Tab-separated table of C-alpha atoms in Angstrom:
chain	number	residue	atom	x	y	z
A	25	MET	CA	132.386	-1.660	131.736
A	26	HIS	CA	133.498	-4.423	129.471
A	27	LYS	CA	130.992	-5.457	126.705
A	28	THR	CA	129.722	-9.147	127.063
A	29	PHE	CA	129.632	-11.642	124.194
A	30	ALA	CA	125.960	-10.860	123.944
A	31	ASP	CA	126.721	-7.119	123.474
A	32	HIS	CA	129.065	-7.691	120.664
A	33	VAL	CA	126.600	-10.115	118.793
A	34	ILE	CA	123.706	-7.709	119.298
A	35	GLU	CA	125.862	-4.605	118.017
A	36	PHE	CA	127.096	-6.849	114.965
A	37	ASN	CA	123.349	-7.674	114.047
A	38	LYS	CA	122.177	-4.128	114.627
A	39	ASN	CA	124.828	-2.856	111.988
A	40	LEU	CA	124.316	-5.533	109.565
A	41	SER	CA	124.143	-4.077	106.040
A	42	TYR	CA	124.974	-5.342	102.686
A	43	LYS	CA	125.523	-2.554	100.246
A	44	GLY	CA	127.421	-4.539	97.545
A	45	SER	CA	125.883	-5.459	94.009
A	46	LEU	CA	124.045	-8.603	93.260
A	47	PRO	CA	123.443	-10.585	90.201
A	48	GLU	CA	119.876	-9.995	88.595
A	49	GLY	CA	117.012	-12.158	90.231
A	50	PHE	CA	118.583	-12.091	93.599
A	51	GLU	CA	117.647	-9.953	96.820
A	52	ILE	CA	118.823	-9.667	100.284
A	53	LEU	CA	116.494	-9.708	103.212
A	54	ASN	CA	117.586	-8.105	106.538
A	55	PRO	CA	115.189	-9.309	109.190
A	56	TYR	CA	116.489	-6.551	111.629
A	57	LEU	CA	115.170	-3.928	109.330
A	58	ASP	CA	111.987	-5.774	108.192
A	59	ASN	CA	110.589	-6.411	111.434
A	60	PRO	CA	111.132	-4.217	114.713
A	61	GLU	CA	110.228	-7.565	116.866
A	62	THR	CA	113.093	-9.313	115.440
A	63	LEU	CA	115.319	-7.051	116.920
A	64	THR	CA	113.840	-7.391	120.324
A	65	VAL	CA	113.592	-11.191	120.291
A	66	MET	CA	117.252	-11.383	119.046
A	67	GLN	CA	118.487	-9.193	121.940
A	68	LYS	CA	116.424	-11.103	124.568
A	69	PHE	CA	117.895	-14.365	123.177
A	70	TYR	CA	121.574	-13.137	123.307
A	71	HIS	CA	121.181	-11.534	126.794
A	72	LYS	CA	119.712	-14.849	127.986
A	73	TYR	CA	122.494	-17.130	126.621
A	74	TYR	CA	125.545	-15.043	125.970
A	75	ASN	CA	125.695	-12.476	128.625
A	76	ASP	CA	129.278	-13.497	129.783
A	77	TYR	CA	132.759	-13.461	128.506
A	78	ALA	CA	133.327	-17.087	127.708
A	79	ARG	CA	135.286	-18.502	124.716
A	80	ARG	CA	133.092	-20.599	122.500
A	81	LYS	CA	133.516	-22.798	119.533
A	82	PHE	CA	132.076	-21.657	115.989
A	83	ILE	CA	129.402	-23.426	114.077
A	84	ILE	CA	129.064	-22.108	110.467
A	85	GLY	CA	125.715	-22.543	108.667
A	86	ILE	CA	125.128	-21.221	105.206
A	87	ASN	CA	122.934	-18.181	105.041
A	88	PRO	CA	119.690	-17.601	107.103
A	89	SER	CA	116.427	-18.766	105.721
A	90	ARG	CA	113.268	-16.940	105.407
A	91	HIS	CA	111.479	-18.871	108.184
A	92	GLY	CA	114.298	-19.362	110.659
A	93	ALA	CA	116.831	-16.721	111.490
A	94	GLY	CA	115.450	-14.537	108.749
A	95	VAL	CA	112.414	-14.119	111.092
A	96	THR	CA	113.751	-14.719	114.773
A	97	GLY	CA	117.243	-13.153	114.070
A	98	VAL	CA	118.556	-16.370	115.782
A	99	PRO	CA	120.513	-18.929	113.598
A	100	PHE	CA	118.523	-22.224	113.118
A	101	THR	CA	115.795	-21.107	115.448
A	102	ASP	CA	112.197	-20.765	114.098
A	103	THR	CA	109.500	-19.062	116.253
A	104	LYS	CA	108.096	-22.436	117.506
A	105	ARG	CA	111.467	-23.310	119.298
A	106	LEU	CA	112.262	-19.978	120.212
A	107	GLU	CA	109.265	-20.033	122.354
A	108	SER	CA	108.928	-23.731	123.459
A	109	ILE	CA	112.738	-24.216	124.257
A	110	CYS	CA	114.115	-20.813	124.562
A	111	GLY	CA	111.245	-19.292	126.304
A	112	ILE	CA	110.887	-16.193	124.052
A	113	LYS	CA	107.618	-15.578	122.366
A	114	MET	CA	107.321	-13.650	119.071
A	115	GLU	CA	103.882	-12.102	118.379
A	116	SER	CA	104.342	-10.788	114.892
A	117	ALA	CA	105.468	-14.079	113.225
A	118	HIS	CA	104.745	-17.874	113.383
A	119	THR	CA	107.380	-20.241	111.588
A	120	HIS	CA	108.276	-23.686	111.420
A	121	GLU	CA	111.844	-24.525	109.896
A	122	VAL	CA	112.825	-28.001	109.389
A	123	SER	CA	116.714	-27.227	110.252
A	124	SER	CA	115.577	-25.699	113.400
A	125	VAL	CA	113.931	-29.146	114.346
A	126	PHE	CA	117.193	-31.186	114.004
A	127	MET	CA	119.167	-28.427	115.630
A	128	TYR	CA	116.927	-28.238	118.819
A	129	ASP	CA	116.556	-32.032	118.982
A	130	MET	CA	120.520	-32.333	118.948
A	131	ILE	CA	120.732	-29.488	121.486
A	132	GLU	CA	118.449	-31.217	123.864
A	133	ASP	CA	120.760	-34.379	123.392
A	134	TYR	CA	123.710	-32.099	124.102
A	135	GLY	CA	122.471	-31.141	127.479
A	136	GLY	CA	119.861	-28.533	126.697
A	137	ALA	CA	120.027	-24.883	125.504
A	138	ASN	CA	121.751	-23.368	128.443
A	139	VAL	CA	124.728	-25.797	128.211
A	140	PHE	CA	125.079	-25.777	124.263
A	141	TYR	CA	124.743	-22.059	124.025
A	142	GLU	CA	127.360	-21.664	126.808
A	143	GLU	CA	129.847	-23.529	124.673
A	144	MET	CA	128.787	-22.975	121.242
A	145	TYR	CA	128.081	-19.991	118.714
A	146	ILE	CA	126.172	-20.332	115.613
A	147	ASN	CA	126.256	-17.997	112.608
A	148	SER	CA	126.467	-17.718	108.908
A	149	PRO	CA	129.281	-16.513	106.599
A	150	PHE	CA	126.659	-14.564	104.840
A	151	PRO	CA	124.578	-13.452	107.856
A	152	LEU	CA	121.453	-12.038	105.883
A	153	ALA	CA	118.766	-14.115	104.174
A	154	ILE	CA	119.171	-14.375	100.293
A	155	VAL	CA	116.119	-14.809	98.040
A	156	ARG	CA	115.823	-15.524	94.457
A	157	LYS	CA	113.137	-14.601	92.007
A	158	THR	CA	111.351	-17.592	90.326
A	159	LYS	CA	108.073	-18.109	88.382
A	160	SER	CA	106.458	-19.075	91.429
A	161	GLY	CA	107.720	-16.025	93.605
A	162	TRP	CA	110.606	-15.534	95.816
A	163	LEU	CA	112.621	-18.674	97.148
A	164	ASN	CA	115.325	-18.961	99.560
A	165	ALA	CA	118.672	-19.062	97.871
A	166	ASN	CA	122.277	-19.964	99.196
A	167	TYR	CA	125.322	-17.751	98.633
A	168	TYR	CA	126.855	-20.464	96.473
A	169	ASP	CA	123.912	-21.223	94.282
A	170	ASP	CA	125.211	-18.976	91.654
A	171	LYS	CA	128.871	-18.268	90.764
A	172	LYS	CA	128.308	-14.577	90.249
A	173	LEU	CA	126.382	-14.349	93.462
A	174	PHE	CA	129.586	-15.904	95.413
A	175	GLU	CA	131.922	-13.476	93.649
A	176	ALA	CA	129.567	-10.702	94.705
A	177	VAL	CA	129.278	-11.335	98.269
A	178	LYS	CA	132.633	-13.105	98.860
A	179	ASP	CA	134.584	-10.068	100.320
A	180	PHE	CA	131.589	-9.387	102.606
A	181	MET	CA	131.557	-12.975	103.852
A	182	ILE	CA	135.243	-12.769	104.701
A	183	GLU	CA	134.760	-9.617	106.636
A	184	SER	CA	131.702	-10.960	108.699
A	185	LEU	CA	133.719	-14.063	109.452
A	186	LYS	CA	136.566	-11.855	110.853
A	187	LYS	CA	133.997	-9.956	113.010
A	188	HIS	CA	132.416	-13.159	114.411
A	189	ILE	CA	135.935	-14.416	115.302
A	190	SER	CA	136.599	-11.115	116.999
A	191	LEU	CA	133.810	-12.009	119.493
A	192	ASN	CA	136.345	-14.447	121.118
A	193	LEU	CA	135.744	-17.620	119.214
A	194	ASP	CA	138.028	-20.633	119.323
A	195	THR	CA	139.554	-20.673	115.645
A	196	SER	CA	141.691	-23.762	116.191
A	197	GLU	CA	138.652	-25.813	114.801
A	198	VAL	CA	135.545	-24.629	112.933
A	199	PHE	CA	132.519	-26.658	112.517
A	200	VAL	CA	130.827	-26.367	108.818
A	201	LEU	CA	127.485	-27.367	108.206
A	202	GLY	CA	126.979	-28.855	104.728
A	203	LYS	CA	129.519	-30.397	102.378
A	204	LYS	CA	128.918	-27.932	99.555
A	205	ASN	CA	129.129	-24.944	102.089
A	206	ALA	CA	132.449	-26.318	103.261
A	207	ASP	CA	133.940	-26.313	99.916
A	208	PHE	CA	133.302	-22.740	99.823
A	209	ILE	CA	134.284	-21.953	103.182
A	210	SER	CA	137.622	-23.860	102.563
A	211	LYS	CA	138.241	-21.460	99.669
A	212	LEU	CA	137.732	-18.473	101.886
A	213	ASN	CA	139.925	-19.882	104.629
A	214	LYS	CA	142.790	-20.346	101.995
A	215	GLU	CA	142.473	-16.790	101.238
A	216	ALA	CA	141.835	-15.167	104.428
A	217	LYS	CA	143.417	-17.786	106.892
A	218	LEU	CA	140.759	-17.845	109.442
A	219	PHE	CA	140.749	-21.221	110.981
A	220	ASP	CA	143.334	-23.885	111.624
A	221	THR	CA	141.028	-27.032	110.918
A	222	MET	CA	137.634	-27.513	109.539
A	223	THR	CA	135.236	-30.311	110.760
A	224	VAL	CA	132.366	-30.968	108.333
A	225	LEU	CA	129.015	-31.977	109.432
A	226	GLU	CA	125.826	-32.834	107.482
A	227	HIS	CA	123.532	-29.823	107.191
A	228	PRO	CA	120.502	-30.150	109.395
A	229	ARG	CA	118.115	-29.587	106.377
A	230	TYR	CA	119.609	-32.466	104.386
A	231	ILE	CA	119.229	-34.890	107.526
A	232	GLN	CA	115.703	-33.956	108.134
A	233	GLN	CA	114.778	-34.301	104.419
A	234	TYR	CA	116.870	-37.374	103.403
A	235	LYS	CA	118.115	-39.103	106.448
A	236	LEU	CA	115.139	-38.969	108.983
A	237	LYS	CA	115.551	-42.524	109.776
A	238	GLU	CA	119.142	-42.269	110.739
A	239	LYS	CA	118.709	-39.008	112.492
A	240	GLN	CA	120.077	-40.232	116.073
A	241	LEU	CA	123.055	-41.267	114.213
A	242	TYR	CA	123.719	-37.790	113.013
A	243	ILE	CA	122.743	-36.260	116.475
A	244	ASP	CA	125.427	-38.502	117.979
A	245	LYS	CA	127.835	-37.688	115.282
A	246	TYR	CA	127.263	-33.958	115.903
A	247	ILE	CA	127.712	-34.263	119.750
A	248	LEU	CA	130.863	-36.488	119.298
A	249	ALA	CA	132.512	-33.769	117.318
A	250	LEU	CA	131.340	-30.733	119.178
A	251	LYS	CA	132.422	-32.244	122.579
A	252	LYS	CA	135.663	-33.453	121.456
A	253	GLN	CA	138.422	-31.806	123.359
A	254	ASN	CA	141.221	-30.225	121.267
A	255	PRO	CA	144.727	-31.842	122.213
């Protein structure tokens, strides 16, 4: 029996483990180890939307946030939208994540979750949550926030991206969320030759925080880019 797209993603997530070093003040959170229900809802999600052998386009985020994929195991999906849009309820956690709001408004305009996930796969070059110790406690961190951090996780990121590509993703064009993220993905791409072209889109968090009045323009921009047929 051939494994479906869902089977491969679930296997990837179950085996996720970062064993490398980190600069002082940073820690990795693995949602699949921290909460057994995360593993359950993540599997339900992929079985619901990815239980096939279709080829998909690849959208790359940065790394999961503590309130989005860091809880649900599903990129750009907080527990609110996991339940209200995907129909999967999470009992042990309740989260609201601003990026998730934009993403699911865009998905609705795209044609809904079924249509979107049939054609798109979203994940991150560093697929685990990163937190940084501050005076007020632990806060979300991006893999590129610190030069030493990026150097520490770079090889792991290339390996992760190669594993994602092996799921049967279209590598002719990749969609990268966030301009700074794109600078770093470009470096990885030069080294590992993963994608033919990169299309950069503004990050959902940036849009929700700074461009809310123009949100519909950004939704339209996303849909235009994602639906464009490669020649």
